[in-house]
PDB file of C-alpha atoms in Angstrom:
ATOM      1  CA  UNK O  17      87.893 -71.924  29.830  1.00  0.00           C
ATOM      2  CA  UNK O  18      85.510 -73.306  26.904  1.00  0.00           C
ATOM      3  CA  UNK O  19      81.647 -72.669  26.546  1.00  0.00           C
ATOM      4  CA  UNK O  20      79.416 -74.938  25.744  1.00  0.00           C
ATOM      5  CA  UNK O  21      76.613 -74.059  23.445  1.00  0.00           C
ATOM      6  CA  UNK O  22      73.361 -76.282  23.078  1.00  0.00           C
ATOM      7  CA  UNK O  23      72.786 -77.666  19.355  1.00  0.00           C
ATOM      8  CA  UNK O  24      69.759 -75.898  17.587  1.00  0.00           C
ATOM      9  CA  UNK O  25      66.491 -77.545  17.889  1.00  0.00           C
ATOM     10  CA  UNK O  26      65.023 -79.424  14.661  1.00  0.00           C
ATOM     11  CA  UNK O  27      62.336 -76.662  14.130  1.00  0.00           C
ATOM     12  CA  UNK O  28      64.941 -73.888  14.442  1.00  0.00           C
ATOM     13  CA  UNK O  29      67.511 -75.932  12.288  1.00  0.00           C
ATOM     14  CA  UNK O  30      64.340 -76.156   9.559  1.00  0.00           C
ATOM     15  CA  UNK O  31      63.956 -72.457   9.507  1.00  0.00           C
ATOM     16  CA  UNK O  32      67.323 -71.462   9.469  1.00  0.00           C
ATOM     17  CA  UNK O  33      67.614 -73.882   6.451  1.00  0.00           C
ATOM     18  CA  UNK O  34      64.385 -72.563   5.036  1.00  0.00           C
ATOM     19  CA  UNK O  35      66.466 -69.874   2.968  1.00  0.00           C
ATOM     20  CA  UNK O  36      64.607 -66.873   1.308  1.00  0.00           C
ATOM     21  CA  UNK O  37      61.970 -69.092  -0.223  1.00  0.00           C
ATOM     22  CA  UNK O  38      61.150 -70.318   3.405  1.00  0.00           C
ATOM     23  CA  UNK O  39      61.422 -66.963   5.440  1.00  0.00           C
ATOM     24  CA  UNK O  40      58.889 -65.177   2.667  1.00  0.00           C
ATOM     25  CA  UNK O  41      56.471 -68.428   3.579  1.00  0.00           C
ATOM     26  CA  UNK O  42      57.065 -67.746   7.468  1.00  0.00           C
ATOM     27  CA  UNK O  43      55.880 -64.075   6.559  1.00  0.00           C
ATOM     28  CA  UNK O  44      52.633 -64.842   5.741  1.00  0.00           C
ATOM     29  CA  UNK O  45      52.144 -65.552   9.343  1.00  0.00           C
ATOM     30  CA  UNK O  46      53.268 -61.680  10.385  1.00  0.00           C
ATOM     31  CA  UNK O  47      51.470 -58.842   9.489  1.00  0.00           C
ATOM     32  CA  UNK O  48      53.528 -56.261  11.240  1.00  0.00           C
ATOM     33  CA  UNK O  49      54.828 -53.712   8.693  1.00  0.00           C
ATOM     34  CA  UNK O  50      58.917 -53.999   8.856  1.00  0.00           C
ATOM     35  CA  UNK O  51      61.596 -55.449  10.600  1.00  0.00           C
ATOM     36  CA  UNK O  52      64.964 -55.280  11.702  1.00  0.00           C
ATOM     37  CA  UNK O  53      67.473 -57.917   9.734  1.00  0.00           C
ATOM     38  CA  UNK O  54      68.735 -59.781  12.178  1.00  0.00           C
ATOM     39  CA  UNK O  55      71.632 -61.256  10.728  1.00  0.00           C
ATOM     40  CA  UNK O  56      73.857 -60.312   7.457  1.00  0.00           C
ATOM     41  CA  UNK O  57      71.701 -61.668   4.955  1.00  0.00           C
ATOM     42  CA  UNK O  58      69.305 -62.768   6.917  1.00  0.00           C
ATOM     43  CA  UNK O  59      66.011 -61.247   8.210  1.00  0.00           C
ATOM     44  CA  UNK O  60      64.268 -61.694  11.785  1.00  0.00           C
ATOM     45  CA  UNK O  61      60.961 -61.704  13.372  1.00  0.00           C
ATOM     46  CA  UNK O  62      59.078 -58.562  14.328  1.00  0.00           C
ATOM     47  CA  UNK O  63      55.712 -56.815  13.724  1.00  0.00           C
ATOM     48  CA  UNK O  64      56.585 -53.315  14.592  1.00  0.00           C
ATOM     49  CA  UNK O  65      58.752 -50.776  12.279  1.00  0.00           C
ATOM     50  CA  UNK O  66      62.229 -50.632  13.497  1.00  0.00           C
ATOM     51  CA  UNK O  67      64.722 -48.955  10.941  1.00  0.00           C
ATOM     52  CA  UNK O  68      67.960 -50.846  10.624  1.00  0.00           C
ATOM     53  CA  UNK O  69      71.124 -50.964   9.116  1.00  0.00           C
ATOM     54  CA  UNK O  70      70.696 -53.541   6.808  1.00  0.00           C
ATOM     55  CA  UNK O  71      67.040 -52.829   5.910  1.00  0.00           C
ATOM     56  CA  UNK O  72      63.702 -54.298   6.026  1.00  0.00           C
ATOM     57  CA  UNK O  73      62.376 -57.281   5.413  1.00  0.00           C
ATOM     58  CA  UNK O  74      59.070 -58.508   7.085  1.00  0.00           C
ATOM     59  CA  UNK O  75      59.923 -61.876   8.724  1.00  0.00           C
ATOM     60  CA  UNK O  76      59.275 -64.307  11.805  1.00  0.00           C
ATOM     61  CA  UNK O  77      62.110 -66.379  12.791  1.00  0.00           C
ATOM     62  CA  UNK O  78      62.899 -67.805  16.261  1.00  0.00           C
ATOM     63  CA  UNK O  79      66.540 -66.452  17.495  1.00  0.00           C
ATOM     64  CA  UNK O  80      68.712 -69.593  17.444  1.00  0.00           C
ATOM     65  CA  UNK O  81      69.636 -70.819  21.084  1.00  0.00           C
ATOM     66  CA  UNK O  82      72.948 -71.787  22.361  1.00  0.00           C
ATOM     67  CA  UNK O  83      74.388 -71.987  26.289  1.00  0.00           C
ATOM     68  CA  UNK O  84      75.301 -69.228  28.985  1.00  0.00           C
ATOM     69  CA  UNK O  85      78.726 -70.108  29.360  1.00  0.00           C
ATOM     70  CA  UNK O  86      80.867 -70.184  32.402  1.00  0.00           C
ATOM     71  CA  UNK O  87      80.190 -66.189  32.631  1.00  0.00           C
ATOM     72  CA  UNK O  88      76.807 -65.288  33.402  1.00  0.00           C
ATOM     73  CA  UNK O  89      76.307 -63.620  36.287  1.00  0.00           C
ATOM     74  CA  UNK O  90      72.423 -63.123  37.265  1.00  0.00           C
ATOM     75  CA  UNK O  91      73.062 -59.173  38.536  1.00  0.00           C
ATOM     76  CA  UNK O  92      69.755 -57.880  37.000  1.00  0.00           C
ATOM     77  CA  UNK O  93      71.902 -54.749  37.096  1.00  0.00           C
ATOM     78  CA  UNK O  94      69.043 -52.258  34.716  1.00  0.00           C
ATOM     79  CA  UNK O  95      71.196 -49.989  32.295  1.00  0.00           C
ATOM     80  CA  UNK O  96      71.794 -49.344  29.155  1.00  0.00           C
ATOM     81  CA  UNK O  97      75.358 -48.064  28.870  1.00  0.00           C
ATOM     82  CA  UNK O  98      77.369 -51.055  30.077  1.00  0.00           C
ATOM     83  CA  UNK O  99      80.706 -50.103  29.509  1.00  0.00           C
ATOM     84  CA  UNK O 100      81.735 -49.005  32.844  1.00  0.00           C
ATOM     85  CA  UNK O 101      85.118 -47.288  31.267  1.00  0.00           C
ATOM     86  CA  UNK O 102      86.036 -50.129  29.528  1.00  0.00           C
ATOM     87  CA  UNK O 103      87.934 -49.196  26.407  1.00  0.00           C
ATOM     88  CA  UNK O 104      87.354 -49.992  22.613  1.00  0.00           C
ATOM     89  CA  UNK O 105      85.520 -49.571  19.768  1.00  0.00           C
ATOM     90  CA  UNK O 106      81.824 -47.728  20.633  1.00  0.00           C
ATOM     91  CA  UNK O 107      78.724 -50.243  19.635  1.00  0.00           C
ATOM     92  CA  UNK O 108      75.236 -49.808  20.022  1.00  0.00           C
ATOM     93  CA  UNK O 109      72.770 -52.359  19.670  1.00  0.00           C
ATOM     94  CA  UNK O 110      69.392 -52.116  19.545  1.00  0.00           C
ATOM     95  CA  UNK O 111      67.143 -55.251  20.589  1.00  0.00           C
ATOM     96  CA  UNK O 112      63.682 -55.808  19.839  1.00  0.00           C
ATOM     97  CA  UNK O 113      62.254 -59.261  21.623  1.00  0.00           C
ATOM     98  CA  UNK O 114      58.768 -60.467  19.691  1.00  0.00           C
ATOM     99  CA  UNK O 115      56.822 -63.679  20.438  1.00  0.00           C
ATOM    100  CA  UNK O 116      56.558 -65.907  18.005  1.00  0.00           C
ATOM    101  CA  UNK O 117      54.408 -67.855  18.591  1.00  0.00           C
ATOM    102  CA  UNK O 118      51.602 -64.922  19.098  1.00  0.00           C
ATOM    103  CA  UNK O 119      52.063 -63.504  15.079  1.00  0.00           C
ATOM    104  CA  UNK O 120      55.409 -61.780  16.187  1.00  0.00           C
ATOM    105  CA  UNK O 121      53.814 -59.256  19.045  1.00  0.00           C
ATOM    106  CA  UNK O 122      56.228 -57.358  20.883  1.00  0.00           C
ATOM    107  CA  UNK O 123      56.622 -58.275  24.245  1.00  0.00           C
ATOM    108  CA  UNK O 124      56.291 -55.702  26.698  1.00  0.00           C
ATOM    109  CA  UNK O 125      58.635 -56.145  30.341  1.00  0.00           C
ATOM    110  CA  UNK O 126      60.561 -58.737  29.097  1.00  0.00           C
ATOM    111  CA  UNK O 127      64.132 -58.508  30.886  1.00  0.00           C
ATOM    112  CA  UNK O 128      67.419 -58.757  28.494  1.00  0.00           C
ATOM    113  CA  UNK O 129      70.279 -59.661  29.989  1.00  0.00           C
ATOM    114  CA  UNK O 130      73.388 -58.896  27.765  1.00  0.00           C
ATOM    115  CA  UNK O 131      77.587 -60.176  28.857  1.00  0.00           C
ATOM    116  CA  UNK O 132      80.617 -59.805  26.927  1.00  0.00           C
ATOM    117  CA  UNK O 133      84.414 -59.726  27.204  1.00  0.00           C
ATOM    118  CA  UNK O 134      86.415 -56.357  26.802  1.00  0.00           C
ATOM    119  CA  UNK O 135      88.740 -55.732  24.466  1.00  0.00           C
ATOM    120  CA  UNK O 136      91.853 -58.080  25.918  1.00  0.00           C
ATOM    121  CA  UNK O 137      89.277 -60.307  25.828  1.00  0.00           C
ATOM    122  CA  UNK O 138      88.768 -60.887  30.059  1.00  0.00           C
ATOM    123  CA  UNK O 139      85.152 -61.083  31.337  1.00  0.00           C
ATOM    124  CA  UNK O 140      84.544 -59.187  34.555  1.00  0.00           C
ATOM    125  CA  UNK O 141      84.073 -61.640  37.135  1.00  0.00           C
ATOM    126  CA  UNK O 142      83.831 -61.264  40.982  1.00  0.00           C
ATOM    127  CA  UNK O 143      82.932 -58.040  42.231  1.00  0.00           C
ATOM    128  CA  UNK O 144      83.727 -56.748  39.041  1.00  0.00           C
ATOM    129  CA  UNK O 145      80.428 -55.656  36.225  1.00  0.00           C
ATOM    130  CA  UNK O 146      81.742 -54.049  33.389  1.00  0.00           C
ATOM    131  CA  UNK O 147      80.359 -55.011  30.141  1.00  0.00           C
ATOM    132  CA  UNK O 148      77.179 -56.779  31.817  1.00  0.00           C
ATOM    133  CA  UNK O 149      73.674 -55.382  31.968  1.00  0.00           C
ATOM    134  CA  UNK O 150      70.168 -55.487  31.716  1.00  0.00           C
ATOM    135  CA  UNK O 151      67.103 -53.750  29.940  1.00  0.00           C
ATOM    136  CA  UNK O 152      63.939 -53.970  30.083  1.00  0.00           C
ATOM    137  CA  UNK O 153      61.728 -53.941  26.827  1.00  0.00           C
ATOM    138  CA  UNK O 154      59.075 -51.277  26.498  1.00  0.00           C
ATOM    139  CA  UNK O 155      55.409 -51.346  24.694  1.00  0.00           C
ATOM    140  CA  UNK O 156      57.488 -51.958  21.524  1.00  0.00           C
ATOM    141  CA  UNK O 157      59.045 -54.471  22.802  1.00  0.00           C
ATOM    142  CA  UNK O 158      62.252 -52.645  22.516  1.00  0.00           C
ATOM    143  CA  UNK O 159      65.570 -51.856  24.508  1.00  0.00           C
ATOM    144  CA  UNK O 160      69.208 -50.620  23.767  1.00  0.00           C
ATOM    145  CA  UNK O 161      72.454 -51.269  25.104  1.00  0.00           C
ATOM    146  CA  UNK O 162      75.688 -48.981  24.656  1.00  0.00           C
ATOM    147  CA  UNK O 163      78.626 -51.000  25.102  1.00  0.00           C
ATOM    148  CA  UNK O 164      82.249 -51.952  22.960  1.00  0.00           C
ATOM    149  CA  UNK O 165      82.633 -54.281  20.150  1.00  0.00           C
ATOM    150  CA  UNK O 166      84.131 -57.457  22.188  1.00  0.00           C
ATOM    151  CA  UNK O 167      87.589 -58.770  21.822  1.00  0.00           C
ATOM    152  CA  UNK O 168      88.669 -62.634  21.367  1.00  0.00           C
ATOM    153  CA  UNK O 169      89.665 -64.968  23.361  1.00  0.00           C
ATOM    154  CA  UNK O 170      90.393 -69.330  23.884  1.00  0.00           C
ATOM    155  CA  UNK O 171      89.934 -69.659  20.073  1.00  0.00           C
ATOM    156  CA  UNK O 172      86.141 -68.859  19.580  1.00  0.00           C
ATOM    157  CA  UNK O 173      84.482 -66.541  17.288  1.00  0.00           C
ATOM    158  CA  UNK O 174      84.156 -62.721  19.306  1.00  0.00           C
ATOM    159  CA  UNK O 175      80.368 -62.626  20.094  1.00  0.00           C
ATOM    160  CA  UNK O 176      78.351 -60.974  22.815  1.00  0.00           C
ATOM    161  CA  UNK O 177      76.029 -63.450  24.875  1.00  0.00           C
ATOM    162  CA  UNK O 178      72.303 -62.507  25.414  1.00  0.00           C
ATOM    163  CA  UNK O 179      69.444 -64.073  27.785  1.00  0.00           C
ATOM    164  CA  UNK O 180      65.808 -63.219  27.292  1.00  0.00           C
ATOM    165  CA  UNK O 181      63.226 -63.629  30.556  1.00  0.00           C
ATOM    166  CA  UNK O 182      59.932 -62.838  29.645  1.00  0.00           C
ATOM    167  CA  UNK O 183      58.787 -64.097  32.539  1.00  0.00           C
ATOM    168  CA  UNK O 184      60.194 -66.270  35.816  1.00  0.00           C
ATOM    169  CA  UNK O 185      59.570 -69.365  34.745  1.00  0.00           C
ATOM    170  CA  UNK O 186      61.044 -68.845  30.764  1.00  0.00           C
ATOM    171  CA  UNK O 187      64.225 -67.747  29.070  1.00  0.00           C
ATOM    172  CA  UNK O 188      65.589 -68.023  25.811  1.00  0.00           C
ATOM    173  CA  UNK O 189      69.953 -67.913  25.603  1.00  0.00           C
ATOM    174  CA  UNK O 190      71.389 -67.574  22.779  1.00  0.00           C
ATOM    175  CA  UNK O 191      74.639 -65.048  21.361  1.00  0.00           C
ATOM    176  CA  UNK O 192      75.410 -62.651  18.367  1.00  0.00           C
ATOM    177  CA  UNK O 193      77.934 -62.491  15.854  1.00  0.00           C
ATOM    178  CA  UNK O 194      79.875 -60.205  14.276  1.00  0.00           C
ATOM    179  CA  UNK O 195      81.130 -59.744  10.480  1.00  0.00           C
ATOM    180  CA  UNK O 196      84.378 -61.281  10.106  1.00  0.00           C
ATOM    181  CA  UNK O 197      86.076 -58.371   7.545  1.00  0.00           C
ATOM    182  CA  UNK O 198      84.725 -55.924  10.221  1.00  0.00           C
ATOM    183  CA  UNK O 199      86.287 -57.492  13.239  1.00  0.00           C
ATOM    184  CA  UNK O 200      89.648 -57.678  11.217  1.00  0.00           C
ATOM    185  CA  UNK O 201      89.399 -53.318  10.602  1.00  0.00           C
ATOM    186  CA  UNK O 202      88.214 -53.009  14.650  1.00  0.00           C
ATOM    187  CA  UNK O 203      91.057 -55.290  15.448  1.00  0.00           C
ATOM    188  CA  UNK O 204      93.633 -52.740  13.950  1.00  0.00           C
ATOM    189  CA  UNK O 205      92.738 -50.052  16.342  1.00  0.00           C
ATOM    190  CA  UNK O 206      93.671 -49.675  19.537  1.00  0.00           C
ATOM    191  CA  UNK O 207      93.287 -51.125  22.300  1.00  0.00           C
ATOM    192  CA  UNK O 208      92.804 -54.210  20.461  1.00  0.00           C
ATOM    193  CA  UNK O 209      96.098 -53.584  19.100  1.00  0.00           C
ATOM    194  CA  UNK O 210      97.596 -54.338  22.279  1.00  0.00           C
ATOM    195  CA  UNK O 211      97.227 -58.026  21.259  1.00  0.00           C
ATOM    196  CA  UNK O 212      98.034 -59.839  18.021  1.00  0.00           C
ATOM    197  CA  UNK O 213      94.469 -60.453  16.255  1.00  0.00           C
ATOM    198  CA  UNK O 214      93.761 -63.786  15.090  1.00  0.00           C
ATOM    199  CA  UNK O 215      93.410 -63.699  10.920  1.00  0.00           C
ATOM    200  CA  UNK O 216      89.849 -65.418  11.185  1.00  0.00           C
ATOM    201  CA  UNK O 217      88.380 -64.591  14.286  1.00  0.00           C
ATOM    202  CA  UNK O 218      85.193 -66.171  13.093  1.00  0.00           C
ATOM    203  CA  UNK O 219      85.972 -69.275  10.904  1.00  0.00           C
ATOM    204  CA  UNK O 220      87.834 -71.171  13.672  1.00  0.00           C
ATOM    205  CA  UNK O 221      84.699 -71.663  15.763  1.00  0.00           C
ATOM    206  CA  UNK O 222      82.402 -74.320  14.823  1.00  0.00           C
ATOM    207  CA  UNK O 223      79.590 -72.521  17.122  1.00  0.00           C
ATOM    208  CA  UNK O 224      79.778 -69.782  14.331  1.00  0.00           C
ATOM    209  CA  UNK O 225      79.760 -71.835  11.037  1.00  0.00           C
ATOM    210  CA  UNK O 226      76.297 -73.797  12.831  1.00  0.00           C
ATOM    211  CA  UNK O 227      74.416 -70.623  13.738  1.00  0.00           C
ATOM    212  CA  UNK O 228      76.672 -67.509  11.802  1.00  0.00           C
ATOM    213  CA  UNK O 229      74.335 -67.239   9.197  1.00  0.00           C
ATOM    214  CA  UNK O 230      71.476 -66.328  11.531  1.00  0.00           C
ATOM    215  CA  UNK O 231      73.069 -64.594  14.499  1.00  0.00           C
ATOM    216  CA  UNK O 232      75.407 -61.941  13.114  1.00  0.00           C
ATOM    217  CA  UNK O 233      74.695 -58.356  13.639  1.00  0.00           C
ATOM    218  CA  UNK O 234      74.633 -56.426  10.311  1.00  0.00           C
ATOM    219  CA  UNK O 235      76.774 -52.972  11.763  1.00  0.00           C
ATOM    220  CA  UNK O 236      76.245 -49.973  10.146  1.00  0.00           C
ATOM    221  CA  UNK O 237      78.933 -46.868  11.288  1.00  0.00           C
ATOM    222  CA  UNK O 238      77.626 -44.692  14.097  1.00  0.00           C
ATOM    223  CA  UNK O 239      80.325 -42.135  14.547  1.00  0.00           C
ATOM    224  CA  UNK O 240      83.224 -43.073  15.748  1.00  0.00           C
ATOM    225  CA  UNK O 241      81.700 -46.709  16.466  1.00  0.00           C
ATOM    226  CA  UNK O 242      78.822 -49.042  14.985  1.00  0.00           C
ATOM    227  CA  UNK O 243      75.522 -50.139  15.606  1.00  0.00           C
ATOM    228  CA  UNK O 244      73.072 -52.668  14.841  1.00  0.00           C
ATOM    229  CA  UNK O 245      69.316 -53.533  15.084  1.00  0.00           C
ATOM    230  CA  UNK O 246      68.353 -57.441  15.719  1.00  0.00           C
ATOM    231  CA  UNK O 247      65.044 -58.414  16.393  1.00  0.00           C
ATOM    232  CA  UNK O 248      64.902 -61.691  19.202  1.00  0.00           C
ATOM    233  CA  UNK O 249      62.066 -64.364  17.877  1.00  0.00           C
ATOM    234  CA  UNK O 250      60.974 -66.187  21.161  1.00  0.00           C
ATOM    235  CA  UNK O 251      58.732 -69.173  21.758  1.00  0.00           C
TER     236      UNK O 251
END
């Protein structure tokens, strides 16, 4: 089954295209005193100071949006480790969800809804709720999940799907990336091995080469796993 992922809006497509010369404009507007880079290369939006792997680099930049999918399931199911036994590489990511709009504050009690498929690349579906979860930010606007790097699957790029609900009556959907040279090494361990890895996970989906540049996780090693810091730029 295919997903279907909305097209960026003009303002988003503007900033994305913006470049380094247009995110150190966009700055200006932020006065918090680091962020977390929210992509490889690329910096996103907070106002609080959230060590990452990749650095810091004060910015404000609006997450890029894209569709749910034929997977989402609306559980509200609050935890952070998600894996439920599933097996594969260990991954932590750590979310921080700002408003834009309001200088890049941290939103407090936002819910974050994160979905994924294990390592075969199967989504839990039915009765089934491994690899699904959700966390709720705190005064920082902050919340972690502990989960697997995802597998592949029907020819797109591996990614892990997020949903933001600040509220009842708003959400922002969009998914991360991940490194393609990365992938390729977490691909050659078990149990991914159990399957023959694609030699570009990543450059076979046109989702990816729209919104790669802005949605993929910068991993850093964490043991015997990764992790990564992103920071979510909402309306």
């Amino acid at each position: 089954m295919t997903e279907n992922g909305s097209s960026p809006t003009s303002r988003r497509a503007l900033l994305l295209a913006a470049g380094s010369a247009g995110v150190a404009a966009l700055t200006a507007a932020c006065s918090g005193p680091a962020a977390t880079r929210g992509a490889a290369g690329q910096p996103s939006a907070t106002s609080t100071a959230v060590p990452s792997p990749g650095g810091s680099t004060p910015a404000c930049v609006l997450a890029v949006k894209a569709g749910a999918g034929p997977y989402y399931l609306d559980l509200d199911r609050v935890r952070s480790d998600i894996t439920e036994g599933r097996e594969g590489v260990p991954f932590r990511l750590d979310l921080t969800v700002v408003r834009v709009s309001d200088g890049c504050r941290p939103v407090k009690d936002a819910a974050v809804d994160i979905w994924h498929a294990d390592a075969s690349g199967a989504y839990s579906t039915g009765g089934a709720t491994f690899l699904r979860g959700t966390q709720v930010t705190d005064g920082a606007g902050r919340g972690t999940f502990r989960t697997i790097v995802p597998g592949w699957y029907a020819g797109l790029a591996p990614h892990i799907h997020f949903k933001v609900r600040p509220d009842r009556r708003t959400e922002t959907i969009s998914q991360f990336f991940f490194p393609e040279d990365l992938l390729v090494q977490v691909y050659a361990r078990p149990p991914y091995t159990q399957r023959r890895a694609p030699a570009h996970p990543n450059a076979r989906d046109s989702r990816y080469r729209a919104a790669g540049a802005a949605m993929t996780l910068a991993l850093a090693p964490d043991g015997v796993g990764y992790r990564a810091a992103y920071t979510v730029g909402i309306d």
